[in-house]
């Protein structure tokens, strides 16, 4: 069709329709023009709403369940040039997604051009495709640009609540930032997830109690937010290379 997209098709789905787990031979970009749906992909459960622009890698298993009003989607298959541009902006294997009302507007205009289908439609769609890629690139760049203040405050908040079962959303709400940007920025800055950081903090607290107190290991596990002693032992050994009991003997 143009330099960045090889094909474009419209998909319409009824209220609460479900698509079982499946995959596609080719990668795709999906614009949600209207409606909503829930998508399970790469172990995540993502809520898509009007204006979402999501990338699905080739052969990536995923499933979808449409919202109450169904969903109208525009699915674009990128060319190699389009893939080269997208991969320079984001880790495509992570199935990135962005959201903007401008995406929804571009999707509606693309649908209108497909309906007109005259000698000018291909040119118009190509221009709209360029706008779409610009929005994707800028949104991903903003996601990468997580302020250092957020990262510092997230670390401080987790340290102050090390033994509490906090979700990334609760941490983000406590410091006043977007949870998706925080999660992505945290992993990019520190090389591990927020959940891994929390586990390291709990192991650190457990280490202090093991070396400075005679508290039973089962009670330490409970105090530090682990399910039980076996859970503490498994995580502790993975982080330190030894069991809590062996650590206490050495200490």
CSV table of C-alpha atoms in Angstrom, one decimal:
chain,number,residue,atom,x,y,z
A,1,UNK,CA,0.0,0.0,0.0
A,2,UNK,CA,2.8,2.5,0.9
A,3,UNK,CA,6.3,2.7,2.3
A,4,UNK,CA,5.4,1.8,5.8
A,5,UNK,CA,2.3,-0.4,5.6
A,6,UNK,CA,1.7,-3.4,3.2
A,7,UNK,CA,-2.0,-3.8,4.0
A,8,UNK,CA,-4.8,-2.4,6.0
A,9,UNK,CA,-8.1,-4.0,7.0
A,10,UNK,CA,-11.1,-3.2,9.1
A,11,UNK,CA,-12.3,-5.6,11.9
A,12,UNK,CA,-15.7,-5.3,13.6
A,13,UNK,CA,-16.6,-7.3,16.7
A,14,UNK,CA,-19.9,-7.6,18.5
A,15,UNK,CA,-20.6,-7.0,22.2
A,16,UNK,CA,-18.6,-9.3,24.6
A,17,UNK,CA,-17.3,-11.4,21.7
A,18,UNK,CA,-14.3,-13.5,22.7
A,19,UNK,CA,-11.3,-14.5,20.6
A,20,UNK,CA,-9.5,-17.6,22.0
A,21,UNK,CA,-5.7,-17.6,22.2
A,22,UNK,CA,-4.3,-17.4,18.7
A,23,UNK,CA,-1.3,-15.9,16.8
A,24,UNK,CA,-0.6,-14.4,13.4
A,25,UNK,CA,2.1,-15.1,10.9
A,26,UNK,CA,2.8,-11.4,10.3
A,27,UNK,CA,3.3,-8.6,12.8
A,28,UNK,CA,0.6,-5.9,13.0
A,29,UNK,CA,-0.4,-2.5,14.4
A,30,UNK,CA,-4.0,-2.2,15.6
A,31,UNK,CA,-5.9,1.0,16.0
A,32,UNK,CA,-9.0,0.8,18.2
A,33,UNK,CA,-11.3,3.2,16.4
A,34,UNK,CA,-14.3,2.6,18.6
A,35,UNK,CA,-15.4,0.4,21.6
A,36,UNK,CA,-13.1,-1.4,24.0
A,37,UNK,CA,-11.6,-4.8,24.6
A,38,UNK,CA,-9.4,-6.7,27.0
A,39,UNK,CA,-6.3,-8.4,25.6
A,40,UNK,CA,-4.1,-11.0,27.3
A,41,UNK,CA,-0.6,-11.0,25.8
A,42,UNK,CA,2.9,-11.8,27.1
A,43,UNK,CA,1.5,-12.5,30.6
A,44,UNK,CA,-0.2,-9.2,30.8
A,45,UNK,CA,-3.9,-8.2,30.8
A,46,UNK,CA,-4.2,-5.0,29.0
A,47,UNK,CA,-7.3,-2.8,28.7
A,48,UNK,CA,-7.7,-1.3,25.2
A,49,UNK,CA,-9.9,1.7,24.7
A,50,UNK,CA,-10.7,4.0,21.8
A,51,UNK,CA,-7.5,5.6,20.7
A,52,UNK,CA,-5.2,2.7,21.6
A,53,UNK,CA,-2.4,1.8,19.2
A,54,UNK,CA,-0.9,-1.6,19.9
A,55,UNK,CA,1.7,-3.7,18.3
A,56,UNK,CA,1.5,-7.5,18.1
A,57,UNK,CA,4.6,-9.4,17.1
A,58,UNK,CA,4.4,-12.3,14.6
A,59,UNK,CA,3.6,-15.7,16.2
A,60,UNK,CA,2.8,-14.0,19.6
A,61,UNK,CA,0.0,-15.9,21.4
A,62,UNK,CA,-2.8,-13.5,22.6
A,63,UNK,CA,-6.5,-13.6,23.3
A,64,UNK,CA,-9.2,-10.9,23.4
A,65,UNK,CA,-12.6,-10.2,24.9
A,66,UNK,CA,-14.6,-7.3,23.5
A,67,UNK,CA,-16.3,-4.8,25.8
A,68,UNK,CA,-20.0,-4.0,26.2
A,69,UNK,CA,-20.2,-1.9,23.0
A,70,UNK,CA,-18.0,-4.3,20.9
A,71,UNK,CA,-15.0,-3.0,19.0
A,72,UNK,CA,-14.1,-1.5,15.7
A,73,UNK,CA,-10.4,-2.0,14.8
A,74,UNK,CA,-8.1,-1.0,12.0
A,75,UNK,CA,-5.3,-3.6,11.5
A,76,UNK,CA,-2.2,-2.5,9.6
A,77,UNK,CA,0.5,-4.9,8.5
A,78,UNK,CA,3.9,-3.0,8.4
A,79,UNK,CA,6.4,-3.3,5.7
A,80,UNK,CA,10.1,-4.0,6.5
A,81,UNK,CA,10.7,-0.2,6.4
A,82,UNK,CA,7.9,0.3,8.9
A,83,UNK,CA,9.2,-2.5,11.1
A,84,UNK,CA,12.7,-0.9,11.0
A,85,UNK,CA,11.2,2.4,12.1
A,86,UNK,CA,9.1,0.9,14.9
A,87,UNK,CA,12.0,-1.3,16.2
A,88,UNK,CA,14.2,1.8,16.5
A,89,UNK,CA,11.6,3.3,18.9
A,90,UNK,CA,10.6,0.4,21.1
A,91,UNK,CA,11.2,-3.2,22.0
A,92,UNK,CA,8.7,-4.8,19.6
A,93,UNK,CA,9.0,-8.2,21.2
A,94,UNK,CA,7.3,-6.7,24.3
A,95,UNK,CA,4.1,-5.9,22.4
A,96,UNK,CA,4.2,-2.1,23.2
A,97,UNK,CA,1.0,0.0,23.1
A,98,UNK,CA,0.3,3.7,23.3
A,99,UNK,CA,-2.9,5.7,23.6
A,100,UNK,CA,-4.0,9.0,22.1
A,101,UNK,CA,-7.2,10.6,20.9
A,102,UNK,CA,-5.2,11.6,17.8
A,103,UNK,CA,-4.8,7.9,17.0
A,104,UNK,CA,-8.6,7.4,17.1
A,105,UNK,CA,-9.0,10.4,14.7
A,106,UNK,CA,-6.4,9.1,12.3
A,107,UNK,CA,-8.1,5.7,12.4
A,108,UNK,CA,-11.5,7.2,11.5
A,109,UNK,CA,-9.9,9.2,8.6
A,110,UNK,CA,-8.2,6.0,7.3
A,111,UNK,CA,-11.6,4.2,7.3
A,112,UNK,CA,-13.2,7.1,5.4
A,113,UNK,CA,-10.4,7.0,2.8
A,114,UNK,CA,-10.9,3.3,2.3
A,115,UNK,CA,-14.6,4.0,1.7
A,116,UNK,CA,-13.8,6.7,-0.9
A,117,UNK,CA,-11.2,4.5,-2.6
A,118,UNK,CA,-10.4,6.9,-5.5
A,119,UNK,CA,-7.1,7.8,-7.1
A,120,UNK,CA,-6.2,10.0,-4.1
A,121,UNK,CA,-7.0,7.6,-1.3
A,122,UNK,CA,-3.6,5.8,-1.3
A,123,UNK,CA,-1.8,9.1,-1.0
A,124,UNK,CA,-4.0,10.2,1.8
A,125,UNK,CA,-3.6,7.0,3.7
A,126,UNK,CA,0.2,7.2,3.3
A,127,UNK,CA,0.2,10.6,4.9
A,128,UNK,CA,-2.0,9.4,7.7
A,129,UNK,CA,0.3,6.5,8.2
A,130,UNK,CA,3.2,8.9,8.7
A,131,UNK,CA,1.2,10.8,11.3
A,132,UNK,CA,0.5,7.5,13.1
A,133,UNK,CA,4.1,6.5,13.3
A,134,UNK,CA,5.0,9.9,14.6
A,135,UNK,CA,2.5,9.6,17.4
A,136,UNK,CA,3.8,6.1,18.2
A,137,UNK,CA,7.4,7.3,18.3
A,138,UNK,CA,6.7,10.3,20.5
A,139,UNK,CA,4.6,8.4,22.9
A,140,UNK,CA,7.2,5.7,23.3
A,141,UNK,CA,9.9,8.4,23.8
A,142,UNK,CA,7.8,9.9,26.6
A,143,UNK,CA,7.5,6.5,28.2
A,144,UNK,CA,11.2,6.2,28.2
A,145,UNK,CA,11.6,9.6,29.7
A,146,UNK,CA,10.6,8.8,33.3
A,147,UNK,CA,11.6,11.6,35.6
A,148,UNK,CA,14.4,10.6,38.1
A,149,UNK,CA,12.2,12.0,40.8
A,150,UNK,CA,9.6,9.3,40.2
A,151,UNK,CA,12.2,6.6,40.4
A,152,UNK,CA,13.7,8.0,43.6
A,153,UNK,CA,10.3,8.4,45.2
A,154,UNK,CA,9.2,4.9,44.1
A,155,UNK,CA,12.3,3.4,45.7
A,156,UNK,CA,11.8,5.4,48.9
A,157,UNK,CA,8.1,4.4,49.1
A,158,UNK,CA,8.9,0.7,48.6
A,159,UNK,CA,11.7,0.8,51.2
A,160,UNK,CA,9.3,2.4,53.7
A,161,UNK,CA,6.7,-0.3,53.0
A,162,UNK,CA,9.1,-3.2,52.2
A,163,UNK,CA,7.0,-5.9,53.8
A,164,UNK,CA,3.6,-4.8,52.5
A,165,UNK,CA,2.0,-6.5,49.4
A,166,UNK,CA,2.0,-3.4,47.1
A,167,UNK,CA,1.1,-3.5,43.5
A,168,UNK,CA,2.8,-1.3,40.9
A,169,UNK,CA,-0.5,0.6,40.5
A,170,UNK,CA,-0.6,1.3,44.3
A,171,UNK,CA,3.0,2.5,44.2
A,172,UNK,CA,2.4,4.7,41.2
A,173,UNK,CA,-0.7,6.2,42.9
A,174,UNK,CA,1.2,6.9,46.1
A,175,UNK,CA,3.8,9.0,44.2
A,176,UNK,CA,1.4,10.5,41.7
A,177,UNK,CA,2.5,9.1,38.3
A,178,UNK,CA,1.3,6.8,35.6
A,179,UNK,CA,1.8,3.1,36.5
A,180,UNK,CA,2.7,1.9,33.0
A,181,UNK,CA,5.4,4.7,32.6
A,182,UNK,CA,6.7,3.9,36.0
A,183,UNK,CA,7.0,0.2,35.4
A,184,UNK,CA,8.7,0.6,32.1
A,185,UNK,CA,11.0,3.3,33.3
A,186,UNK,CA,11.9,1.4,36.4
A,187,UNK,CA,12.9,-1.7,34.4
A,188,UNK,CA,14.9,0.4,32.0
A,189,UNK,CA,16.7,2.3,34.7
A,190,UNK,CA,17.5,-0.6,37.1
A,191,UNK,CA,17.4,-3.7,34.8
A,192,UNK,CA,14.7,-5.5,36.8
A,193,UNK,CA,11.0,-5.1,37.6
A,194,UNK,CA,9.3,-3.4,40.5
A,195,UNK,CA,8.3,-6.8,41.8
A,196,UNK,CA,11.9,-8.0,41.8
A,197,UNK,CA,13.0,-4.9,43.7
A,198,UNK,CA,10.3,-5.5,46.3
A,199,UNK,CA,11.6,-9.1,46.8
A,200,UNK,CA,15.1,-7.8,47.2
A,201,UNK,CA,13.9,-5.4,49.9
A,202,UNK,CA,12.1,-8.2,51.8
A,203,UNK,CA,15.1,-10.4,51.6
A,204,UNK,CA,17.2,-7.6,53.0
A,205,UNK,CA,14.8,-7.1,55.9
A,206,UNK,CA,14.8,-10.8,56.6
A,207,UNK,CA,18.6,-10.9,56.6
A,208,UNK,CA,18.6,-8.2,59.3
A,209,UNK,CA,16.2,-10.2,61.4
A,210,UNK,CA,18.1,-13.4,60.9
A,211,UNK,CA,21.4,-11.9,62.0
A,212,UNK,CA,20.2,-9.6,64.8
A,213,UNK,CA,17.4,-11.6,66.4
A,214,UNK,CA,16.4,-15.0,67.6
A,215,UNK,CA,13.0,-14.8,66.0
A,216,UNK,CA,11.9,-18.2,64.5
A,217,UNK,CA,12.3,-18.3,60.7
A,218,UNK,CA,8.6,-18.9,60.2
A,219,UNK,CA,7.8,-15.7,62.1
A,220,UNK,CA,10.4,-13.8,60.1
A,221,UNK,CA,8.8,-15.0,56.9
A,222,UNK,CA,5.4,-13.8,58.0
A,223,UNK,CA,6.8,-10.4,59.3
A,224,UNK,CA,8.6,-9.8,55.9
A,225,UNK,CA,5.5,-10.5,53.8
A,226,UNK,CA,6.3,-14.0,52.5
A,227,UNK,CA,3.5,-16.6,52.4
A,228,UNK,CA,5.3,-19.0,54.7
A,229,UNK,CA,8.8,-20.3,55.6
A,230,UNK,CA,9.1,-22.3,52.4
A,231,UNK,CA,8.4,-19.2,50.3
A,232,UNK,CA,11.0,-17.2,52.2
A,233,UNK,CA,13.5,-20.1,51.8
A,234,UNK,CA,13.0,-20.3,48.1
A,235,UNK,CA,13.3,-16.5,47.4
A,236,UNK,CA,16.1,-16.1,49.9
A,237,UNK,CA,18.2,-18.8,48.3
A,238,UNK,CA,17.6,-17.4,44.9
A,239,UNK,CA,18.8,-14.0,46.0
A,240,UNK,CA,21.7,-14.9,48.3
A,241,UNK,CA,22.7,-18.4,47.3
A,242,UNK,CA,22.0,-19.9,50.7
A,243,UNK,CA,19.0,-20.7,52.9
A,244,UNK,CA,17.9,-18.5,55.8
A,245,UNK,CA,19.1,-21.1,58.3
A,246,UNK,CA,22.6,-21.3,56.7
A,247,UNK,CA,22.7,-17.5,56.6
A,248,UNK,CA,21.8,-17.3,60.3
A,249,UNK,CA,24.5,-19.8,61.2
A,250,UNK,CA,27.1,-17.8,59.3
A,251,UNK,CA,26.0,-14.6,60.8
